[in-house]
Coordinates of N, CA and C in Angstrom, one line a residue:
M1 N -7.9 55.6 21.6 CA -9.4 56.0 21.1 C -9.5 56.6 19.7
T2 N -9.0 57.1 19.2 CA -8.8 57.1 17.5 C -7.9 56.5 16.6
S3 N -7.6 56.8 15.9 CA -6.2 56.5 14.7 C -5.3 57.5 14.9
Q4 N -4.2 57.2 14.9 CA -3.1 57.8 15.5 C -2.7 58.9 14.5
P5 N -2.3 60.1 15.1 CA -1.5 61.0 14.0 C -0.2 60.8 13.8
E6 N 0.4 61.2 12.6 CA 1.9 61.5 12.9 C 2.2 62.4 13.8
L7 N 3.5 62.0 14.5 CA 4.0 63.1 14.9 C 4.3 64.3 14.5
A8 N 4.4 64.7 13.1 CA 5.0 65.6 12.7 C 3.3 66.7 12.5
E9 N 2.5 66.4 12.7 CA 1.1 66.9 12.8 C 0.6 67.4 14.5
L10 N 1.7 66.7 15.4 CA 1.3 67.0 16.7 C 1.4 68.2 17.4
I11 N 0.7 69.2 16.8 CA 1.2 70.7 17.5 C -0.3 71.1 17.7
P12 N -0.8 71.9 18.7 CA -2.1 72.3 19.4 C -2.6 73.1 18.0
T13 N -4.0 73.5 18.1 CA -3.8 74.7 17.2 C -3.5 75.9 17.6
H14 N -2.9 76.2 18.8 CA -2.0 77.4 19.0 C -1.1 76.7 19.8
P15 N 0.2 76.7 19.9 CA 1.4 76.4 19.9 C 1.2 76.0 21.5
A16 N 1.8 75.0 21.8 CA 1.8 74.4 23.4 C 2.3 75.9 24.1
P17 N 1.6 75.9 25.6 CA 2.5 77.0 26.3 C 3.7 76.9 27.0
P18 N 4.6 77.5 27.0 CA 5.9 77.1 27.2 C 5.8 76.8 28.6
V19 N 4.7 77.1 29.8 CA 5.2 76.5 31.0 C 4.8 75.5 31.0
L20 N 3.8 74.4 30.1 CA 4.1 73.3 30.0 C 5.1 72.3 29.9
R21 N 6.2 72.4 30.3 CA 7.3 72.1 30.7 C 7.9 71.7 31.7
A22 N 7.9 70.3 32.1 CA 8.5 69.7 33.6 C 10.0 69.1 33.2
D23 N 10.7 70.2 34.2 CA 12.1 70.3 33.6 C 12.4 69.8 32.2
D24 N 13.0 68.4 31.8 CA 13.3 68.2 30.5 C 12.3 67.6 29.8
I25 N 11.0 67.6 30.3 CA 10.3 66.8 29.4 C 9.7 67.7 29.2
Q26 N 8.7 68.1 27.7 CA 7.9 69.3 27.3 C 6.7 68.4 26.7
V27 N 5.4 68.7 26.6 CA 4.3 68.3 26.6 C 3.3 68.9 25.5
R28 N 3.0 67.8 25.0 CA 2.5 68.6 22.9 C 1.2 67.8 22.8
W29 N 0.1 68.6 22.6 CA -1.0 67.4 22.4 C -2.2 68.6 21.4
V30 N -2.9 67.8 21.0 CA -3.6 68.8 19.6 C -5.1 69.2 20.2
M31 N -5.2 70.4 20.1 CA -6.6 70.8 20.7 C -7.5 70.8 19.6
P32 N -8.2 70.4 19.8 CA -9.9 70.8 18.4 C -10.3 71.8 18.0
E33 N -10.4 72.2 16.8 CA -10.3 73.8 16.3 C -11.4 74.6 16.9
I34 N -12.5 73.9 17.3 CA -13.6 74.1 17.9 C -13.3 74.8 19.3
F35 N -12.6 74.4 20.1 CA -11.7 75.2 21.2 C -11.2 76.6 21.1
H36 N -11.6 77.4 21.5 CA -10.4 78.4 21.7 C -9.6 79.2 23.1
D37 N -9.0 79.3 23.0 CA -7.9 79.7 24.4 C -8.7 80.6 24.9
I38 N -8.5 80.3 26.6 CA -8.7 81.2 27.3 C -7.5 82.1 28.0
P39 N -7.1 83.3 28.1 CA -6.2 84.0 28.2 C -5.6 83.9 29.8
I40 N -5.5 82.9 30.4 CA -5.4 82.8 31.6 C -4.0 83.1 32.3
Q41 N -3.1 83.2 31.6 CA -1.6 83.7 32.0 C -1.2 85.0 31.1
E42 N -2.1 86.2 31.1 CA -2.1 87.5 30.6 C -2.6 88.3 31.8
T43 N -1.2 89.1 31.9 CA -1.2 89.9 32.9 C -0.9 91.0 33.0
D44 N -1.4 91.3 31.2 CA -1.7 92.9 31.3 C -3.8 92.6 31.0
D45 N -4.2 93.9 31.4 CA -5.5 93.7 31.7 C -6.0 94.2 30.2
D46 N -5.4 95.5 29.7 CA -6.5 95.9 28.3 C -6.2 94.3 27.5
E47 N -4.7 93.4 27.6 CA -4.5 92.9 26.5 C -5.3 91.7 26.7
A48 N -5.7 91.3 27.9 CA -6.7 90.2 28.6 C -8.0 90.6 27.7
V49 N -8.3 91.4 27.9 CA -9.7 92.1 27.3 C -9.7 91.9 26.0
R50 N -8.9 92.2 25.3 CA -8.4 92.4 23.4 C -8.4 90.9 23.4
L51 N -7.8 90.4 24.0 CA -8.1 88.6 23.9 C -9.3 87.8 24.1
L52 N -9.8 88.0 25.3 CA -11.5 87.9 25.3 C -12.2 88.3 24.5
G53 N -11.9 89.5 23.7 CA -12.9 90.0 22.6 C -12.9 88.8 21.9
E54 N -11.9 88.8 21.2 CA -11.5 87.7 20.2 C -11.9 86.4 20.7
L55 N -11.9 85.6 21.3 CA -12.5 84.7 21.8 C -13.5 84.8 21.6
V56 N -14.7 85.8 21.9 CA -16.0 85.4 22.2 C -16.5 85.8 20.7
E57 N -15.8 86.5 19.7 CA -16.2 86.5 18.6 C -15.7 85.4 17.9
K58 N -15.0 84.6 18.4 CA -14.7 83.1 17.1 C -15.9 82.1 17.8
A59 N -16.1 82.5 19.4 CA -16.9 81.5 20.1 C -18.6 81.1 19.7
L60 N -18.6 82.9 19.7 CA -20.5 83.1 18.9 C -20.1 84.3 17.7
P61 N -19.6 83.6 16.5 CA -19.6 84.1 15.5 C -20.9 84.7 15.3
G62 N -21.2 86.1 14.9 CA -22.8 86.5 14.3 C -23.8 86.7 15.1
A63 N -23.0 86.3 17.1 CA -24.2 86.8 18.2 C -24.1 88.4 18.2
G64 N -25.4 88.4 19.0 CA -25.3 89.9 19.6 C -24.8 90.4 20.2
Q65 N -24.3 91.4 20.8 CA -23.4 92.0 21.8 C -23.3 91.7 23.2
E66 N -25.2 91.5 23.4 CA -25.7 91.4 24.9 C -24.9 89.5 25.3
A67 N -25.3 88.8 23.9 CA -24.2 87.5 24.2 C -23.0 87.5 24.4
Q68 N -22.3 87.9 23.5 CA -20.9 88.0 23.3 C -20.2 88.5 25.0
T69 N -21.0 90.0 24.9 CA -20.5 90.2 26.6 C -20.6 89.3 27.7
A70 N -21.8 88.9 27.7 CA -22.0 87.6 28.8 C -21.0 86.5 28.6
L71 N -20.9 85.9 27.5 CA -19.2 84.8 27.6 C -18.0 85.5 28.2
A72 N -18.1 86.8 27.6 CA -16.6 87.3 28.2 C -16.5 87.8 29.3
V73 N -17.8 88.0 30.1 CA -17.5 88.2 31.5 C -17.5 86.5 32.4
T74 N -18.2 85.9 31.8 CA -18.5 84.4 32.2 C -16.4 84.1 32.1
C75 N -16.1 84.0 31.0 CA -14.5 83.6 31.2 C -13.9 84.3 31.9
A76 N -14.4 85.6 32.2 CA -13.2 86.8 32.8 C -13.6 86.0 34.7
L77 N -14.6 86.2 35.1 CA -14.8 85.4 35.9 C -14.1 84.2 36.3
G78 N -14.0 83.0 35.4 CA -13.7 82.1 35.8 C -12.1 81.7 35.7
V79 N -11.5 82.7 35.1 CA -10.0 82.7 35.2 C -9.5 82.1 36.8
D80 N -10.1 82.9 37.8 CA -9.3 83.0 39.1 C -9.5 81.4 39.5
D81 N -10.5 80.9 39.1 CA -11.0 79.4 39.4 C -10.1 78.3 38.7
L82 N -9.8 79.1 37.2 CA -8.9 77.9 36.9 C -7.4 78.4 37.4
L83 N -6.8 79.5 37.5 CA -5.6 79.4 38.4 C -5.5 79.0 38.9
A84 N -6.6 79.0 40.3 CA -6.6 78.2 41.5 C -6.4 76.5 41.7
A85 N -6.7 76.3 40.1 CA -6.8 74.5 40.0 C -5.7 74.1 39.8
G86 N -4.5 75.5 39.3 CA -3.2 75.3 38.6 C -3.0 75.1 37.2
A87 N -4.3 75.7 36.6 CA -4.3 75.8 34.9 C -3.1 76.6 34.6
Q88 N -2.9 75.8 33.7 CA -1.4 76.5 33.2 C -1.8 76.7 31.3
Y89 N -3.1 76.0 30.9 CA -3.8 76.3 29.1 C -5.0 76.2 30.1
A90 N -5.8 76.4 29.2 CA -7.4 76.2 29.2 C -7.9 77.0 28.1
G91 N -8.8 76.0 27.3 CA -9.7 76.3 26.2 C -11.3 75.8 26.2
L92 N -11.8 76.5 25.9 CA -13.5 77.0 25.5 C -14.2 76.5 24.6
C93 N -15.4 75.6 24.2 CA -15.7 75.5 23.4 C -17.2 76.3 23.4
V94 N -17.9 76.6 22.2 CA -19.4 76.7 22.6 C -20.0 76.1 21.6
T95 N -20.9 75.2 21.4 CA -22.1 74.8 20.0 C -22.8 74.8 20.6
A96 N -23.7 73.8 19.5 CA -25.0 73.3 19.5 C -24.9 71.9 19.4
V97 N -26.2 71.1 19.7 CA -26.3 69.8 19.7 C -27.5 69.2 19.8
D98 N -27.8 68.9 18.6 CA -29.6 68.8 18.1 C -30.0 70.0 18.9
D99 N -29.5 71.1 18.2 CA -30.6 72.8 18.7 C -29.7 72.8 20.1
T100 N -29.5 72.5 21.2 CA -29.3 72.9 22.1 C -27.9 73.3 22.6
P101 N -28.1 74.7 22.8 CA -26.8 75.2 23.0 C -25.9 75.0 24.5
C102 N -24.4 74.4 24.2 CA -23.3 73.5 25.2 C -22.3 73.9 24.9
T103 N -21.4 73.7 26.4 CA -20.3 74.9 26.7 C -19.3 73.5 26.9
A104 N -18.2 73.5 27.0 CA -17.2 73.0 27.5 C -15.8 73.6 27.7
T105 N -15.2 73.4 29.2 CA -13.8 73.9 29.2 C -12.8 72.9 29.3
V106 N -11.7 72.7 28.8 CA -10.8 72.1 28.9 C -9.2 73.0 29.2
Y107 N -9.1 72.3 30.5 CA -7.6 72.7 31.0 C -6.2 71.9 31.4
A108 N -5.5 72.1 31.3 CA -4.0 71.3 31.6 C -3.3 72.2 32.9
A109 N -2.8 71.3 33.7 CA -1.8 71.4 35.2 C -0.7 70.8 35.0
L110 N -0.2 71.1 35.8 CA 1.3 70.3 36.1 C 1.6 69.8 37.8
V111 N 1.2 68.5 37.9 CA 1.1 68.5 39.3 C 1.7 67.8 40.0
D112 N 2.5 67.7 41.1 CA 3.0 66.8 41.8 C 2.6 65.4 41.7
S113 N 3.7 64.3 41.3 CA 3.4 63.0 41.4 C 3.4 62.7 43.1
P114 N 2.6 61.5 43.2 CA 3.1 60.6 44.4 C 4.4 60.8 44.9
E115 N 4.9 60.8 45.9 CA 6.2 60.6 46.1 C 6.9 59.2 46.3
G116 N 8.0 59.3 45.7 CA 9.2 57.7 45.9 C 8.6 57.1 44.5
S117 N 8.0 57.8 43.7 CA 7.2 56.4 43.5 C 7.7 56.3 41.9
D118 N 7.8 55.5 40.8 CA 8.0 55.4 39.4 C 6.9 55.3 38.5
V119 N 6.7 55.7 37.5 CA 5.5 55.9 36.5 C 4.6 55.0 36.8
G120 N 4.9 53.8 37.2 CA 3.8 52.5 37.1 C 3.3 52.5 38.2
D121 N 4.4 52.5 39.6 CA 3.6 53.1 40.8 C 3.1 54.0 41.6
A122 N 3.0 55.5 40.6 CA 2.1 56.9 40.1 C 1.1 56.9 39.6
V123 N 0.6 56.1 38.8 CA -0.5 55.6 38.3 C -1.1 54.7 38.9
K124 N -0.7 53.5 39.8 CA -1.4 53.1 40.8 C -2.1 53.7 42.1
A125 N -1.1 54.5 42.8 CA -1.1 55.8 44.1 C -2.2 56.5 42.8
I126 N -2.2 57.4 42.2 CA -2.9 58.3 41.9 C -4.3 57.7 42.1
A127 N -4.7 56.4 41.4 CA -5.9 55.5 41.3 C -6.2 55.3 42.6
A128 N -5.4 54.9 43.4 CA -6.1 54.6 44.7 C -6.3 55.8 46.1
D129 N -5.7 57.0 45.5 CA -6.6 58.3 46.4 C -7.6 58.3 46.0
L130 N -7.7 58.9 44.3 CA -9.2 58.8 43.7 C -10.0 57.9 44.3
R131 N -9.8 57.1 44.2 CA -11.1 55.5 44.5 C -11.7 56.3 46.0
K132 N -10.4 56.5 46.9 CA -10.5 56.8 48.2 C -12.0 57.7 48.5
F133 N -12.2 58.8 47.2 CA -13.4 59.8 47.2 C -14.5 59.2 47.3
G134 N -14.6 57.8 46.5 CA -15.9 57.1 45.8 C -17.0 57.8 45.5
D135 N -16.8 58.8 44.6 CA -17.4 59.8 43.9 C -17.4 59.8 42.3
A136 N -16.7 58.7 42.0 CA -16.3 59.1 40.6 C -15.7 57.7 40.3
E137 N -15.8 57.6 38.7 CA -15.7 56.2 38.3 C -14.2 56.5 37.8
V138 N -13.1 55.7 38.3 CA -11.4 55.4 38.7 C -11.1 54.5 37.5
S139 N -10.3 55.0 36.3 CA -9.2 53.8 35.9 C -8.4 53.9 35.5
E140 N -7.5 52.7 35.3 CA -5.9 53.1 34.6 C -5.9 52.5 33.3
I141 N -5.5 53.7 32.3 CA -5.6 53.2 31.1 C -3.9 53.7 30.4
E142 N -3.9 53.3 29.2 CA -3.1 53.2 28.6 C -3.1 54.0 27.4
L143 N -2.4 55.4 27.2 CA -2.8 55.9 26.2 C -0.9 56.1 25.4
P144 N -1.2 56.4 23.8 CA 0.1 56.7 23.2 C 0.9 56.7 23.7
C145 N 1.2 58.0 24.7 CA 2.2 58.7 25.4 C 2.5 57.9 26.4
G146 N 1.9 57.0 27.0 CA 2.2 56.3 28.0 C 0.9 56.3 29.0
S147 N 1.2 55.6 30.3 CA 0.2 55.5 31.1 C -0.6 56.7 32.0
A148 N -1.8 56.2 32.0 CA -2.6 57.3 32.8 C -3.4 56.9 33.7
V149 N -4.2 57.5 34.1 CA -5.2 57.4 35.2 C -6.7 58.0 34.8
S150 N -7.8 57.7 34.5 CA -8.8 58.5 34.0 C -10.0 58.9 35.5
Y151 N -10.3 59.5 35.4 CA -11.4 60.1 36.3 C -12.4 60.6 36.2
I152 N -13.7 60.1 36.0 CA -15.1 60.2 35.3 C -16.2 60.9 36.4
G153 N -16.7 61.6 36.6 CA -17.7 62.1 37.7 C -18.1 63.3 37.2
S154 N -19.2 63.7 38.6 CA -19.9 65.2 38.5 C -19.5 65.5 39.3
R155 N -20.0 67.4 39.6 CA -19.7 67.8 41.2 C -20.9 69.2 40.5
E156 N -20.8 70.0 42.0 CA -21.8 70.6 41.8 C -20.7 72.5 41.4
D157 N -20.7 73.0 40.6 CA -19.9 74.3 40.8 C -21.3 75.1 41.0
K158 N -20.6 76.7 41.0 CA -21.2 78.0 41.5 C -21.3 78.8 39.9
L159 N -22.7 79.9 40.1 CA -22.6 80.7 39.1 C -22.6 81.8 40.2
V160 N -21.7 82.5 39.7 CA -21.7 84.1 40.4 C -23.1 84.7 40.5
A161 N -23.4 85.4 41.6 CA -24.3 86.4 41.3 C -24.9 87.1 40.1
E162 N -23.4 87.8 40.1 CA -23.3 89.0 38.8 C -24.3 88.5 37.7
L163 N -24.0 86.8 37.5 CA -24.6 86.3 36.3 C -26.2 85.8 36.1
T164 N -26.6 85.5 37.4 CA -27.8 85.6 37.6 C -29.1 86.4 37.3
A165 N -30.3 85.8 36.7 CA -31.5 86.7 36.5 C -31.5 87.1 37.8
S166 N -31.9 86.5 38.9 CA -32.4 86.6 40.6 C -31.4 87.3 41.4
G167 N -30.2 87.8 40.4 CA -29.1 88.4 41.5 C -28.9 87.5 42.4
E168 N -28.8 86.3 42.7 CA -28.2 85.6 44.1 C -27.1 84.3 43.1
E169 N -26.5 83.9 44.0 CA -25.2 82.6 43.6 C -26.4 81.8 43.4
L170 N -25.8 80.9 42.3 CA -26.6 79.4 41.6 C -25.8 78.7 41.5
T171 N -26.2 77.3 41.9 CA -25.4 76.2 42.1 C -25.9 75.4 41.0
F172 N -25.3 74.5 40.1 CA -25.5 74.1 39.2 C -24.6 72.4 38.8
P173 N -25.0 71.3 38.7 CA -24.4 70.2 38.0 C -23.1 70.6 36.7
N174 N -22.2 70.1 37.2 CA -20.8 69.7 36.5 C -20.5 68.7 35.8
W175 N -20.4 68.1 34.6 CA -19.8 66.9 34.6 C -18.3 67.0 33.8
Y176 N -17.6 65.8 34.3 CA -16.4 66.3 33.6 C -15.4 64.9 33.4
I177 N -14.5 65.0 33.3 CA -13.5 63.5 32.6 C -12.1 64.3 33.3
R178 N -11.6 63.8 33.6 CA -9.7 64.2 33.8 C -9.0 62.7 34.2
V179 N -8.1 63.4 33.1 CA -7.0 62.2 32.8 C -5.3 63.2 33.5
Y180 N -5.0 62.1 34.4 CA -3.2 62.3 35.1 C -2.4 61.2 34.3
V181 N -1.4 61.8 33.8 CA -0.2 61.4 33.1 C 0.8 61.3 33.8
P182 N 1.6 60.4 34.6 CA 2.6 60.8 35.3 C 3.7 60.7 34.4
L183 N 5.1 61.8 34.7 CA 5.6 61.3 34.2 C 7.1 61.0 35.2
P184 N 8.4 60.7 34.4 CA 9.4 60.3 35.4 C 10.1 61.2 36.0
N185 N 9.8 62.2 36.3 CA 10.5 63.1 37.0 C 9.6 63.7 38.0
G186 N 8.8 63.2 38.8 CA 8.1 63.7 39.9 C 7.1 64.2 39.7
T187 N 6.7 64.6 38.3 CA 5.6 65.6 37.9 C 4.2 64.7 37.1
S188 N 3.4 65.2 37.6 CA 2.2 64.6 36.6 C 1.3 65.6 35.5
L189 N 0.9 65.5 34.3 CA 0.5 65.9 33.5 C -1.4 65.7 34.0
M190 N -2.1 66.9 33.9 CA -3.4 66.5 34.3 C -4.3 67.4 33.4
M191 N -5.1 66.9 32.7 CA -5.9 67.4 31.8 C -7.4 67.3 32.1
E192 N -8.2 68.6 32.2 CA -10.1 68.1 32.0 C -10.7 69.1 30.9
M193 N -11.7 67.9 31.0 CA -12.8 68.6 30.3 C -14.0 68.3 31.4
S194 N -14.6 69.4 31.1 CA -15.9 69.7 32.0 C -17.1 70.6 31.3
T195 N -18.4 70.2 31.4 CA -19.5 70.8 31.0 C -20.8 70.7 31.4
P196 N -21.1 72.1 31.6 CA -22.7 71.9 32.4 C -23.7 71.9 31.6
T197 N -23.8 71.4 30.4 CA -24.8 70.6 29.2 C -24.6 69.3 29.1
M198 N -25.5 68.4 29.8 CA -25.2 67.1 29.6 C -25.5 66.9 28.0
A199 N -26.3 67.8 27.3 CA -26.7 67.4 25.8 C -25.4 67.3 25.2
G200 N -24.2 68.0 25.3 CA -23.0 67.8 24.5 C -22.3 66.6 25.5
W201 N -22.6 66.0 26.3 CA -21.8 65.1 26.9 C -20.9 64.4 25.6
D202 N -21.8 63.2 25.1 CA -21.4 62.3 24.3 C -20.2 63.1 22.8
V203 N -20.5 64.2 23.3 CA -19.4 65.3 21.6 C -18.3 65.3 22.2
F204 N -18.5 66.5 23.8 CA -17.4 66.3 24.1 C -16.4 65.4 24.8
S205 N -16.8 64.7 24.8 CA -16.1 63.5 25.5 C -15.2 62.9 24.9
T206 N -15.7 62.7 23.7 CA -15.1 62.4 22.4 C -14.1 63.1 21.9
M207 N -14.4 64.5 22.0 CA -13.4 65.0 21.4 C -12.0 65.0 22.7
F208 N -12.6 65.0 23.9 CA -11.3 64.8 24.7 C -10.9 63.7 25.0
G209 N -11.5 62.5 24.6 CA -10.8 61.1 24.2 C -9.7 61.2 23.1
N210 N -10.2 61.9 21.7 CA -9.1 62.0 20.9 C -7.8 63.2 21.3
T211 N -8.1 64.1 22.1 CA -7.3 65.0 22.6 C -6.4 64.3 23.2
V212 N -6.6 63.5 24.4 CA -5.8 63.3 25.2 C -4.8 62.3 24.5
S213 N -5.5 61.5 23.7 CA -4.8 60.3 22.6 C -3.8 61.1 22.0
S214 N -4.1 62.4 22.1 CA -3.0 63.1 20.6 C -1.8 64.0 21.7
I215 N -1.9 63.4 23.4 CA -0.9 64.0 24.1 C 0.7 63.0 23.3
R216 N 1.4 64.0 23.3 CA 3.3 63.4 23.1 C 4.0 63.8 24.3
L217 N 5.1 63.4 24.4 CA 6.2 64.0 25.7 C 7.2 63.8 24.8
F218 N 8.1 64.6 25.1 CA 9.7 65.0 24.0 C 10.7 65.3 25.5
R219 N 11.6 64.5 24.9 CA 12.9 65.2 26.1 C 13.5 66.5 25.7
A220 N 14.3 67.2 26.5 CA 15.2 68.1 26.0 C 15.8 68.6 24.8
D221 N 15.9 67.2 24.5 CA 16.7 67.0 22.9 C 15.8 67.0 22.1
G222 N 14.4 66.6 22.2 CA 13.7 66.6 21.0 C 12.8 65.2 20.9
T223 N 13.9 64.4 21.3 CA 13.4 62.7 21.0 C 11.8 62.4 22.0
P224 N 11.3 61.7 21.1 CA 9.9 61.1 22.0 C 10.1 60.5 23.2
L225 N 9.2 60.5 24.3 CA 9.3 59.9 25.4 C 8.2 59.1 25.7
I226 N 7.9 57.5 25.8 CA 7.0 57.0 26.4 C 7.1 56.5 27.4
T227 N 5.8 56.4 28.2 CA 5.7 56.1 29.7 C 5.2 55.3 30.7
S228 N 4.9 54.4 29.5 CA 4.3 53.2 29.3 C 4.3 52.4 30.7
A229 N 4.2 52.0 31.7 CA 4.2 51.0 32.8 C 4.8 49.4 32.5
A230 N 3.5 49.4 31.2 CA 4.4 47.6 30.8 C 5.6 47.8 29.7
A231 N 6.2 49.1 29.7 CA 7.5 48.8 29.3 C 8.2 48.7 30.3
T232 N 7.9 49.0 31.5 CA 9.2 49.2 31.9 C 9.6 47.7 32.8

C-alpha cells in the first residue's frame, strides 16, 4: 500500500502495548502522529481523567473548553464499547478535510482464529465467515507481515442521549475497514478503523492502509516473522 519502512523505524508513535503479545509473538505497528492514544487500559480513574485531558488538548489544540469537554466525554463513554469489542489498543484522530470536521477511531485486538487451521486455512475460514453476513466487501490480501483478510462496510452506531441536543439517543452511520491477520498460534490480530464522517473516508482509509502495511510480527527472540500463506 505504501513504500516499506525499515524495521528499525517500525515503532508506534507510542510503544506497542505489552498486552499485544500473543504467546511468543509480538505485534508492532506505526500509528500516524495525528492519532492519539485513548487510555482504555487505565484502571485508575484520576489517571484516566488526566490522560483524557491530554488527549483532547492534543486532538483539539486551541479549541474552547466546551468542545474539549465534549470530546473527552465522548471518548470516556466509548471506552466500554471498545473494551467490549476486545480492544487492547485504541487511538483517536480529529482533523478537518476540506474544512469539514472529521473524526476516526482505530483499535486493535487479539482474537481467536478458527480452530484447527494454519494461517492459510485461517484466512480462508475468516473470509468465508465474513462473507456469510453479506453486508460488506471481503478480500483476502497480502500485507508485508503476511496473509490477511480485509472487511470494508458500514454499520449503524448510536450516540448516547447525554451527548445529543434533544436528550434522546441518536443512530448514525459509521463506515469502517477491519483487517484480520492470522498468527501461527491460533490467534489473529484484528485492527479496525471507523469514521462517522464520510468526508474524511479517503484520508482515513489511506492512513489506515499505511498503518496495517506497517504491522510487523516478531518471535520471542526478536527475529522477524512473516505469515504469508504463499510461502507455506
